[in-house]
Tab-separated table of N, CA and C in Angstrom:
chain	number	residue	atom	x	y	z
A	19	UNK	N	28.818	-39.744	-54.690
A	19	UNK	CA	28.705	-39.536	-53.290
A	19	UNK	C	30.290	-40.003	-53.489
A	20	UNK	N	31.220	-39.461	-52.600
A	20	UNK	CA	32.600	-39.889	-52.583
A	20	UNK	C	32.839	-40.972	-51.590
A	21	UNK	N	33.683	-41.491	-52.015
A	21	UNK	CA	34.129	-43.133	-51.015
A	21	UNK	C	34.265	-43.047	-49.750
A	22	UNK	N	35.173	-41.464	-49.168
A	22	UNK	CA	35.469	-41.454	-47.790
A	22	UNK	C	33.846	-41.022	-47.357
A	23	UNK	N	33.247	-40.422	-47.455
A	23	UNK	CA	31.543	-40.235	-47.398
A	23	UNK	C	31.046	-41.473	-47.238
A	24	UNK	N	30.824	-42.523	-48.317
A	24	UNK	CA	30.171	-43.428	-48.047
A	24	UNK	C	30.705	-44.402	-46.869
A	25	UNK	N	32.295	-44.616	-46.873
A	25	UNK	CA	32.626	-45.119	-45.469
A	25	UNK	C	31.975	-44.399	-44.266
A	26	UNK	N	32.265	-43.249	-44.079
A	26	UNK	CA	31.578	-42.425	-42.743
A	26	UNK	C	30.299	-43.001	-42.260
A	27	UNK	N	29.349	-43.146	-43.623
A	27	UNK	CA	28.198	-42.925	-43.566
A	27	UNK	C	27.727	-44.494	-43.258
A	28	UNK	N	28.536	-45.400	-43.521
A	28	UNK	CA	28.389	-47.142	-43.142
A	28	UNK	C	28.811	-47.024	-41.765
A	29	UNK	N	29.893	-46.318	-41.309
A	29	UNK	CA	30.311	-46.446	-39.907
A	29	UNK	C	29.409	-46.197	-38.958
A	30	UNK	N	28.642	-44.603	-39.085
A	30	UNK	CA	27.791	-44.092	-38.483
A	30	UNK	C	26.127	-45.332	-38.541
A	31	UNK	N	26.101	-45.640	-39.599
A	31	UNK	CA	24.744	-46.644	-39.621
A	31	UNK	C	24.958	-47.980	-39.020
A	32	UNK	N	26.724	-48.671	-39.243
A	32	UNK	CA	27.012	-49.796	-38.349
A	32	UNK	C	26.600	-49.653	-36.629
A	33	UNK	N	27.323	-48.116	-36.721
A	33	UNK	CA	27.596	-47.591	-34.725
A	33	UNK	C	25.397	-47.792	-34.736
A	34	UNK	N	25.062	-47.297	-35.307
A	34	UNK	CA	23.441	-46.636	-34.390
A	34	UNK	C	22.915	-48.099	-34.731
A	35	UNK	N	22.993	-49.135	-35.424
A	35	UNK	CA	22.493	-50.260	-35.596
A	35	UNK	C	22.656	-51.385	-34.868
A	36	UNK	N	24.117	-51.471	-33.939
A	36	UNK	CA	24.645	-52.720	-33.844
A	36	UNK	C	23.534	-52.969	-32.405
A	37	UNK	N	23.581	-51.733	-31.075
A	37	UNK	CA	22.953	-52.432	-30.069
A	37	UNK	C	21.664	-52.742	-30.693
A	38	UNK	N	20.796	-52.441	-31.313
A	38	UNK	CA	19.779	-53.044	-32.397
A	38	UNK	C	19.776	-54.322	-32.444
A	39	UNK	N	20.507	-54.556	-33.518
A	39	UNK	CA	21.199	-56.142	-34.207
A	39	UNK	C	21.607	-57.384	-32.547
A	40	UNK	N	22.025	-56.319	-32.010
A	40	UNK	CA	22.852	-57.324	-30.788
A	40	UNK	C	21.457	-57.627	-29.985
A	41	UNK	N	21.003	-57.019	-29.664
A	41	UNK	CA	19.842	-57.414	-28.733
A	41	UNK	C	18.858	-58.479	-29.312
A	42	UNK	N	18.914	-58.324	-31.040
A	42	UNK	CA	17.414	-59.055	-31.252
A	42	UNK	C	18.444	-60.144	-31.792
A	43	UNK	N	19.403	-60.508	-32.055
A	43	UNK	CA	20.268	-61.969	-31.822
A	43	UNK	C	20.091	-62.578	-30.725
A	44	UNK	N	20.496	-61.593	-29.744
A	44	UNK	CA	20.589	-62.427	-28.303
A	44	UNK	C	19.363	-62.806	-28.099
A	45	UNK	N	18.110	-62.158	-28.374
A	45	UNK	CA	16.672	-62.459	-27.965
A	45	UNK	C	16.568	-63.980	-29.191
A	46	UNK	N	16.984	-64.297	-30.216
A	46	UNK	CA	16.580	-64.866	-30.525
A	46	UNK	C	17.229	-65.930	-30.841
A	47	UNK	N	17.991	-66.483	-30.171
A	47	UNK	CA	19.199	-67.088	-29.873
A	47	UNK	C	19.080	-67.801	-28.257
A	48	UNK	N	18.317	-67.255	-27.108
A	48	UNK	CA	18.225	-67.136	-26.011
A	48	UNK	C	17.320	-68.550	-26.425
A	49	UNK	N	17.972	-69.267	-25.196
A	49	UNK	CA	17.180	-70.794	-24.850
A	49	UNK	C	16.227	-70.903	-23.824
A	50	UNK	N	15.722	-71.568	-24.025
A	50	UNK	CA	14.248	-72.099	-23.038
A	50	UNK	C	14.048	-73.567	-23.130
A	51	UNK	N	13.493	-73.731	-21.736
A	51	UNK	CA	13.260	-75.108	-21.728
A	51	UNK	C	11.602	-75.400	-22.687
A	52	UNK	N	11.634	-76.989	-23.153
A	52	UNK	CA	10.035	-76.749	-23.489
A	52	UNK	C	9.862	-78.608	-23.095
A	53	UNK	N	8.882	-78.357	-22.212
A	53	UNK	CA	8.544	-79.866	-21.807
A	53	UNK	C	7.984	-80.892	-23.314
A	54	UNK	N	8.486	-81.689	-23.120
A	54	UNK	CA	8.342	-82.850	-24.625
A	54	UNK	C	9.087	-83.821	-23.711
A	55	UNK	N	7.751	-84.744	-23.841
A	55	UNK	CA	7.810	-86.227	-23.986
A	55	UNK	C	8.525	-86.452	-22.238
A	56	UNK	N	7.810	-86.173	-21.213
A	56	UNK	CA	8.149	-86.244	-19.907
A	56	UNK	C	9.386	-85.889	-19.565
A	57	UNK	N	10.088	-85.016	-20.450
A	57	UNK	CA	11.670	-84.178	-20.028
A	57	UNK	C	11.536	-82.557	-20.474
A	58	UNK	N	12.575	-81.742	-19.799
A	58	UNK	CA	12.573	-80.363	-20.223
A	58	UNK	C	13.607	-80.547	-21.650
A	59	UNK	N	13.394	-80.325	-22.401
A	59	UNK	CA	14.267	-80.399	-23.525
A	59	UNK	C	14.617	-78.426	-23.602
A	60	UNK	N	15.914	-77.920	-24.034
A	60	UNK	CA	16.532	-76.965	-24.654
A	60	UNK	C	16.523	-76.670	-25.721
A	61	UNK	N	15.661	-75.057	-25.912
A	61	UNK	CA	15.433	-75.057	-27.831
A	61	UNK	C	15.366	-73.538	-27.647
A	62	UNK	N	15.868	-73.520	-28.836
A	62	UNK	CA	15.647	-71.598	-29.111
A	62	UNK	C	15.213	-71.403	-30.720
A	63	UNK	N	14.712	-70.280	-30.752
A	63	UNK	CA	13.538	-69.711	-31.837
A	63	UNK	C	14.898	-69.426	-32.818
A	64	UNK	N	16.164	-69.226	-32.999
A	64	UNK	CA	16.991	-69.129	-34.387
A	64	UNK	C	17.026	-70.533	-34.953
A	65	UNK	N	17.652	-71.486	-33.765
A	65	UNK	CA	17.477	-72.967	-34.596
A	65	UNK	C	16.371	-73.389	-34.836
A	66	UNK	N	15.161	-72.909	-34.339
A	66	UNK	CA	13.787	-73.592	-34.664
A	66	UNK	C	13.888	-73.158	-36.126
A	67	UNK	N	14.023	-71.814	-36.290
A	67	UNK	CA	13.928	-71.110	-37.521
A	67	UNK	C	14.403	-71.810	-38.877
A	68	UNK	N	15.810	-72.058	-38.041
A	68	UNK	CA	16.400	-73.028	-39.350
A	68	UNK	C	16.056	-74.502	-39.537
A	69	UNK	N	15.578	-74.804	-38.809
A	69	UNK	CA	14.925	-76.332	-38.978
A	69	UNK	C	14.125	-76.252	-39.505
A	70	UNK	N	13.112	-75.325	-39.400
A	70	UNK	CA	12.087	-75.122	-39.951
A	70	UNK	C	11.750	-74.551	-41.757
A	71	UNK	N	13.074	-74.776	-42.097
A	71	UNK	CA	13.182	-74.114	-43.567
A	71	UNK	C	12.866	-75.539	-44.538
A	72	UNK	N	13.299	-77.143	-43.693
A	72	UNK	CA	12.527	-77.854	-44.166
A	72	UNK	C	11.106	-78.134	-44.391
A	73	UNK	N	10.627	-77.809	-43.632
A	73	UNK	CA	9.202	-77.379	-43.337
A	73	UNK	C	8.515	-76.301	-44.307
A	74	UNK	N	8.829	-75.450	-45.057
A	74	UNK	CA	8.527	-74.342	-45.432
A	74	UNK	C	7.996	-73.798	-47.012
A	75	UNK	N	8.671	-75.515	-47.188
A	75	UNK	CA	7.962	-75.581	-48.585
A	75	UNK	C	6.836	-76.052	-49.080
A	76	UNK	N	6.168	-76.569	-47.994
A	76	UNK	CA	5.060	-77.414	-47.712
A	76	UNK	C	4.098	-76.809	-46.945
A	77	UNK	N	4.185	-75.309	-46.051
A	77	UNK	CA	3.680	-75.291	-45.074
A	77	UNK	C	3.659	-73.641	-45.069
A	78	UNK	N	3.000	-72.965	-44.318
A	78	UNK	CA	3.083	-71.365	-44.228
A	78	UNK	C	2.340	-71.659	-42.799
A	79	UNK	N	2.957	-70.076	-41.792
A	79	UNK	CA	2.804	-70.348	-40.562
A	79	UNK	C	1.543	-69.107	-40.377
A	80	UNK	N	1.452	-68.103	-40.902
A	80	UNK	CA	0.650	-67.088	-40.516
A	80	UNK	C	-0.722	-67.091	-40.571
A	81	UNK	N	-0.940	-65.681	-39.731
A	81	UNK	CA	-2.895	-65.901	-39.812
A	81	UNK	C	-3.039	-65.404	-41.578
A	82	UNK	N	-4.056	-66.438	-41.875
A	82	UNK	CA	-4.962	-66.073	-43.116
A	82	UNK	C	-3.930	-65.960	-43.984
A	83	UNK	N	-2.712	-67.013	-43.975
A	83	UNK	CA	-1.797	-67.305	-45.393
A	83	UNK	C	-2.640	-68.294	-45.821
A	84	UNK	N	-2.506	-68.473	-47.143
A	84	UNK	CA	-2.904	-69.646	-48.050
A	84	UNK	C	-2.294	-71.082	-47.598
A	85	UNK	N	-2.906	-72.324	-47.865
A	85	UNK	CA	-2.296	-73.586	-47.978
A	85	UNK	C	-1.644	-73.685	-49.190
A	86	UNK	N	-0.531	-74.720	-48.672
A	86	UNK	CA	0.662	-74.896	-49.889
A	86	UNK	C	-0.123	-76.417	-49.777
A	87	UNK	N	1.092	-77.259	-50.139
A	87	UNK	CA	1.080	-79.172	-49.994
A	87	UNK	C	0.518	-79.257	-49.076
A	88	UNK	N	0.775	-78.663	-47.969
A	88	UNK	CA	0.139	-78.732	-46.848
A	88	UNK	C	-0.555	-77.581	-46.255
A	89	UNK	N	-1.048	-77.967	-45.224
A	89	UNK	CA	-1.613	-76.873	-44.574
A	89	UNK	C	-1.331	-75.471	-43.767
A	90	UNK	N	-2.079	-74.227	-43.621
A	90	UNK	CA	-0.969	-73.197	-42.963
A	90	UNK	C	-1.283	-73.946	-41.467
A	91	UNK	N	-0.348	-73.509	-40.889
A	91	UNK	CA	-0.501	-74.026	-39.284
A	91	UNK	C	-0.701	-73.105	-38.363
A	92	UNK	N	-1.647	-72.140	-38.369
A	92	UNK	CA	-1.539	-70.732	-37.616
A	92	UNK	C	-2.636	-72.099	-36.836
A	93	UNK	N	-2.633	-71.505	-35.540
A	93	UNK	CA	-3.249	-71.897	-34.143
A	93	UNK	C	-3.528	-73.182	-34.542
A	94	UNK	N	-2.504	-74.251	-34.844
A	94	UNK	CA	-2.453	-75.207	-34.758
A	94	UNK	C	-2.665	-76.051	-33.221
A	95	UNK	N	-1.871	-75.514	-32.394
A	95	UNK	CA	-2.017	-75.857	-31.241
A	95	UNK	C	-3.020	-75.679	-30.169
A	96	UNK	N	-4.003	-74.579	-30.966
A	96	UNK	CA	-5.756	-74.508	-30.357
A	96	UNK	C	-6.661	-75.278	-31.110
A	97	UNK	N	-6.400	-75.470	-32.297
A	97	UNK	CA	-7.611	-76.367	-33.085
A	97	UNK	C	-7.732	-77.707	-33.045
A	98	UNK	N	-8.310	-78.762	-33.195
A	98	UNK	CA	-8.511	-80.143	-33.425
A	98	UNK	C	-7.453	-80.052	-34.758
A	99	UNK	N	-6.956	-81.135	-34.752
A	99	UNK	CA	-5.764	-81.925	-35.997
A	99	UNK	C	-7.225	-82.086	-37.193
A	100	UNK	N	-6.109	-81.611	-38.235
A	100	UNK	CA	-7.104	-81.693	-39.306
A	100	UNK	C	-8.505	-80.736	-39.836
A	101	UNK	N	-8.409	-79.964	-39.187
A	101	UNK	CA	-9.370	-79.039	-39.041
A	101	UNK	C	-9.282	-77.212	-39.440
A	102	UNK	N	-8.316	-77.122	-40.286
A	102	UNK	CA	-8.044	-76.024	-41.218
A	102	UNK	C	-9.033	-75.663	-42.046
A	103	UNK	N	-9.593	-74.695	-42.060
A	103	UNK	CA	-10.854	-74.509	-43.217
A	103	UNK	C	-10.278	-74.375	-44.534
A	104	UNK	N	-10.935	-74.943	-45.488
A	104	UNK	CA	-10.040	-75.107	-47.101
A	104	UNK	C	-9.299	-75.902	-47.145
A	105	UNK	N	-8.576	-76.953	-46.306
A	105	UNK	CA	-7.572	-78.086	-46.227
A	105	UNK	C	-8.071	-79.580	-46.946
A	106	UNK	N	-7.843	-80.361	-47.819
A	106	UNK	CA	-8.413	-81.563	-47.750
A	106	UNK	C	-7.016	-82.736	-46.956
A	107	UNK	N	-7.431	-82.961	-45.931
A	107	UNK	CA	-6.612	-83.505	-44.767
A	107	UNK	C	-6.614	-85.102	-45.702
A	108	UNK	N	-5.763	-86.107	-45.227
A	108	UNK	CA	-5.835	-87.649	-45.402
A	108	UNK	C	-6.652	-87.802	-44.314
A	109	UNK	N	-7.349	-88.877	-44.438
A	109	UNK	CA	-8.139	-89.499	-43.378
A	109	UNK	C	-7.532	-89.828	-42.346
A	110	UNK	N	-5.883	-90.059	-42.098
A	110	UNK	CA	-5.264	-90.276	-40.871
A	110	UNK	C	-5.481	-89.260	-39.792
A	111	UNK	N	-5.279	-87.839	-40.251
A	111	UNK	CA	-5.232	-86.614	-39.707
A	111	UNK	C	-6.487	-85.958	-39.430
A	112	UNK	N	-7.388	-86.455	-38.199
A	112	UNK	CA	-8.976	-86.335	-37.819
A	112	UNK	C	-9.112	-85.498	-36.684
A	113	UNK	N	-9.764	-84.543	-36.797
A	113	UNK	CA	-10.522	-83.920	-35.583
A	113	UNK	C	-10.632	-84.476	-34.404
A	114	UNK	N	-11.235	-85.571	-34.086
A	114	UNK	CA	-10.903	-86.098	-32.531
A	114	UNK	C	-9.472	-86.813	-32.091
A	115	UNK	N	-8.731	-86.080	-32.871
A	115	UNK	CA	-7.700	-86.445	-32.642
A	115	UNK	C	-7.165	-85.313	-31.574
A	116	UNK	N	-7.668	-84.132	-31.433
A	116	UNK	CA	-7.871	-83.187	-30.771
A	116	UNK	C	-6.326	-82.347	-31.171
A	117	UNK	N	-6.179	-81.325	-30.923
A	117	UNK	CA	-5.240	-80.324	-31.171
A	117	UNK	C	-3.937	-80.564	-30.987
A	118	UNK	N	-2.722	-80.323	-31.436
A	118	UNK	CA	-1.707	-80.506	-31.252
A	118	UNK	C	-0.735	-80.430	-29.996
A	119	UNK	N	-0.169	-81.223	-29.507
A	119	UNK	CA	0.388	-80.458	-28.377
A	119	UNK	C	2.198	-80.633	-28.624
A	120	UNK	N	2.524	-80.404	-27.571
A	120	UNK	CA	4.499	-80.799	-27.540
A	120	UNK	C	4.321	-82.152	-27.829
A	121	UNK	N	3.973	-83.002	-27.388
A	121	UNK	CA	4.545	-84.604	-26.954
A	121	UNK	C	3.759	-85.227	-28.304
A	122	UNK	N	2.539	-84.672	-28.926
A	122	UNK	CA	2.067	-85.429	-29.954
A	122	UNK	C	2.811	-84.419	-31.240
A	123	UNK	N	3.148	-83.325	-31.504
A	123	UNK	CA	4.103	-82.881	-32.204
A	123	UNK	C	5.479	-83.580	-32.684
A	124	UNK	N	5.980	-83.856	-31.407
A	124	UNK	CA	7.048	-84.761	-30.613
A	124	UNK	C	7.389	-85.928	-31.899
A	125	UNK	N	6.025	-86.668	-31.199
A	125	UNK	CA	6.101	-87.862	-31.930
A	125	UNK	C	5.699	-87.693	-33.386
A	126	UNK	N	4.987	-87.038	-33.798
A	126	UNK	CA	4.622	-87.457	-35.531
A	126	UNK	C	5.787	-86.419	-36.233
A	127	UNK	N	6.272	-85.205	-35.832
A	127	UNK	CA	7.983	-85.170	-36.167
A	127	UNK	C	8.940	-85.928	-36.335
A	128	UNK	N	9.271	-86.702	-35.384
A	128	UNK	CA	9.943	-88.118	-35.596
A	128	UNK	C	9.923	-89.046	-36.392
A	129	UNK	N	8.723	-89.214	-36.921
A	129	UNK	CA	9.058	-90.070	-38.188
A	129	UNK	C	6.831	-90.326	-38.423
A	130	UNK	N	6.854	-89.102	-39.013
A	130	UNK	CA	5.295	-88.899	-39.618
A	130	UNK	C	4.490	-89.870	-39.908
A	131	UNK	N	4.727	-90.912	-41.047
A	131	UNK	CA	4.594	-92.258	-41.295
A	131	UNK	C	3.843	-93.083	-40.269
A	132	UNK	N	4.946	-93.375	-39.680
A	132	UNK	CA	5.153	-94.374	-38.442
A	132	UNK	C	3.725	-93.315	-37.481
A	133	UNK	N	4.154	-92.614	-36.874
A	133	UNK	CA	2.795	-91.941	-35.654
A	133	UNK	C	1.572	-91.813	-36.031
A	134	UNK	N	1.293	-91.219	-37.233
A	134	UNK	CA	-0.086	-91.630	-38.033
A	134	UNK	C	-0.253	-92.200	-39.746
A	135	UNK	N	-0.172	-93.585	-39.365
A	135	UNK	CA	0.055	-94.345	-40.656
A	135	UNK	C	-1.223	-93.973	-41.380
A	136	UNK	N	-1.129	-94.026	-42.597
A	136	UNK	CA	-1.864	-93.154	-43.678
A	136	UNK	C	-1.866	-91.967	-44.219
A	137	UNK	N	-0.912	-90.979	-43.368
A	137	UNK	CA	-1.166	-89.501	-43.568
A	137	UNK	C	-0.309	-89.497	-44.811
A	138	UNK	N	-1.276	-88.381	-45.680
A	138	UNK	CA	-0.183	-88.379	-46.948
A	138	UNK	C	1.272	-87.554	-46.841
A	139	UNK	N	1.673	-87.050	-46.040
A	139	UNK	CA	2.832	-86.002	-45.306
A	139	UNK	C	3.843	-86.880	-46.247
A	140	UNK	N	4.825	-86.472	-47.303
A	140	UNK	CA	5.780	-87.054	-47.483
A	140	UNK	C	7.202	-86.560	-46.895
A	141	UNK	N	7.474	-86.475	-45.894
A	141	UNK	CA	8.439	-86.307	-45.042
A	141	UNK	C	9.185	-87.664	-44.585
A	142	UNK	N	10.647	-87.403	-44.191
A	142	UNK	CA	10.825	-88.821	-43.579
A	142	UNK	C	10.955	-88.607	-41.725
A	143	UNK	N	10.662	-87.529	-41.424
A	143	UNK	CA	10.995	-86.699	-40.047
A	143	UNK	C	12.229	-86.266	-39.821
A	144	UNK	N	12.471	-85.737	-38.489
A	144	UNK	CA	13.472	-85.047	-37.916
A	144	UNK	C	14.149	-85.906	-36.662
A	145	UNK	N	15.087	-87.061	-36.964
A	145	UNK	CA	15.280	-87.834	-35.637
A	145	UNK	C	16.006	-87.501	-34.229
A	146	UNK	N	16.568	-85.941	-34.610
A	146	UNK	CA	17.041	-85.654	-33.655
A	146	UNK	C	15.838	-85.078	-32.506
A	147	UNK	N	15.975	-85.698	-31.145
A	147	UNK	CA	15.230	-84.400	-30.491
A	147	UNK	C	15.587	-83.105	-29.754
A	148	UNK	N	16.751	-82.826	-29.999
A	148	UNK	CA	16.897	-81.465	-30.007
A	148	UNK	C	15.813	-80.691	-30.857
A	149	UNK	N	16.417	-81.039	-32.346
A	149	UNK	CA	15.611	-80.322	-33.332
A	149	UNK	C	14.236	-80.002	-33.235
A	150	UNK	N	13.458	-81.315	-33.029
A	150	UNK	CA	11.899	-81.252	-32.760
A	150	UNK	C	11.598	-80.337	-31.742
A	151	UNK	N	12.845	-80.008	-30.347
A	151	UNK	CA	12.184	-78.844	-29.710
A	151	UNK	C	12.525	-77.753	-30.467
A	152	UNK	N	13.173	-77.706	-30.791
A	152	UNK	CA	14.023	-76.415	-31.766
A	152	UNK	C	12.318	-75.829	-32.448
A	153	UNK	N	12.272	-76.846	-33.195
A	153	UNK	CA	10.654	-76.835	-33.958
A	153	UNK	C	9.458	-76.313	-33.598
A	154	UNK	N	9.439	-76.970	-32.387
A	154	UNK	CA	8.260	-77.035	-31.492
A	154	UNK	C	8.066	-75.182	-31.012
A	155	UNK	N	9.131	-75.237	-30.775
A	155	UNK	CA	9.035	-73.496	-29.977
A	155	UNK	C	9.301	-72.379	-30.981
A	156	UNK	N	9.449	-72.919	-32.348
A	156	UNK	CA	9.627	-71.788	-33.036
A	156	UNK	C	8.189	-71.394	-33.605
A	157	UNK	N	7.306	-73.263	-34.026
A	157	UNK	CA	5.973	-72.801	-34.358
A	157	UNK	C	5.215	-72.575	-33.374
A	158	UNK	N	5.266	-72.764	-32.077
A	158	UNK	CA	4.123	-72.031	-31.235
A	158	UNK	C	4.814	-70.765	-31.464
A	159	UNK	N	5.821	-70.049	-31.906
A	159	UNK	CA	5.977	-68.768	-31.543
A	159	UNK	C	5.525	-67.862	-33.042
A	160	UNK	N	5.346	-68.701	-33.984
A	160	UNK	CA	5.219	-68.408	-34.944
A	160	UNK	C	3.711	-68.552	-35.633
A	161	UNK	N	3.097	-69.716	-34.737
A	161	UNK	CA	1.477	-69.680	-35.220
A	161	UNK	C	0.617	-69.042	-34.055
A	162	UNK	N	0.993	-68.354	-33.163
A	162	UNK	CA	-0.126	-67.830	-32.304
A	162	UNK	C	-0.249	-68.328	-30.989
A	163	UNK	N	0.408	-69.552	-30.653
A	163	UNK	CA	0.412	-70.057	-29.608
A	163	UNK	C	1.641	-70.192	-28.493
A	164	UNK	N	2.368	-68.788	-28.197
A	164	UNK	CA	3.816	-69.721	-28.059
A	164	UNK	C	3.864	-70.154	-26.691
A	165	UNK	N	5.006	-70.957	-26.421
A	165	UNK	CA	5.314	-71.527	-24.947
A	165	UNK	C	5.664	-70.423	-24.148
A	166	UNK	N	4.795	-70.842	-23.170
A	166	UNK	CA	5.221	-70.192	-21.530
A	166	UNK	C	6.786	-70.029	-21.326
A	167	UNK	N	6.951	-68.772	-21.412
A	167	UNK	CA	8.388	-69.022	-21.315
A	167	UNK	C	9.517	-69.052	-22.062
A	168	UNK	N	9.229	-69.213	-23.276
A	168	UNK	CA	10.121	-69.382	-24.308
A	168	UNK	C	9.976	-67.758	-25.294
A	169	UNK	N	9.548	-67.011	-24.933
A	169	UNK	CA	9.298	-65.726	-25.991
A	169	UNK	C	10.187	-64.819	-26.477
A	170	UNK	N	10.597	-64.410	-26.934
A	170	UNK	CA	11.943	-63.171	-27.404
A	170	UNK	C	12.051	-62.253	-26.632
């Protein structure tokens, strides 16, 4: 293929894909509000995706995906904490704690060792409340329990 022909093909491809890429980007960065700790925090999926990069070495999100060092998080907002089949939790994370909520996850992500003393998660936490809101929205979207009003 000649250089001129390749350039024309690239221009045509960009022209055809530009509207699709633009709509996808705007949906992913569209802000929504998330109720956390008695306040409405602004959040978006793209910021949540970037923040979740800190978590994905230990956690998977999708239905039927395997556990890593930490449990798979599918339906974490529906099922009791510490109840993912086939994962051995630390005694601090028990089903009687109930399912995760925006508030309980916000407290846990801020400082896991303080929120649930004795848990084995070796993660310092996310000190920025906005970053925690982004992660909560991202987790809700990607674990099968979207936050109302925050879908892309």
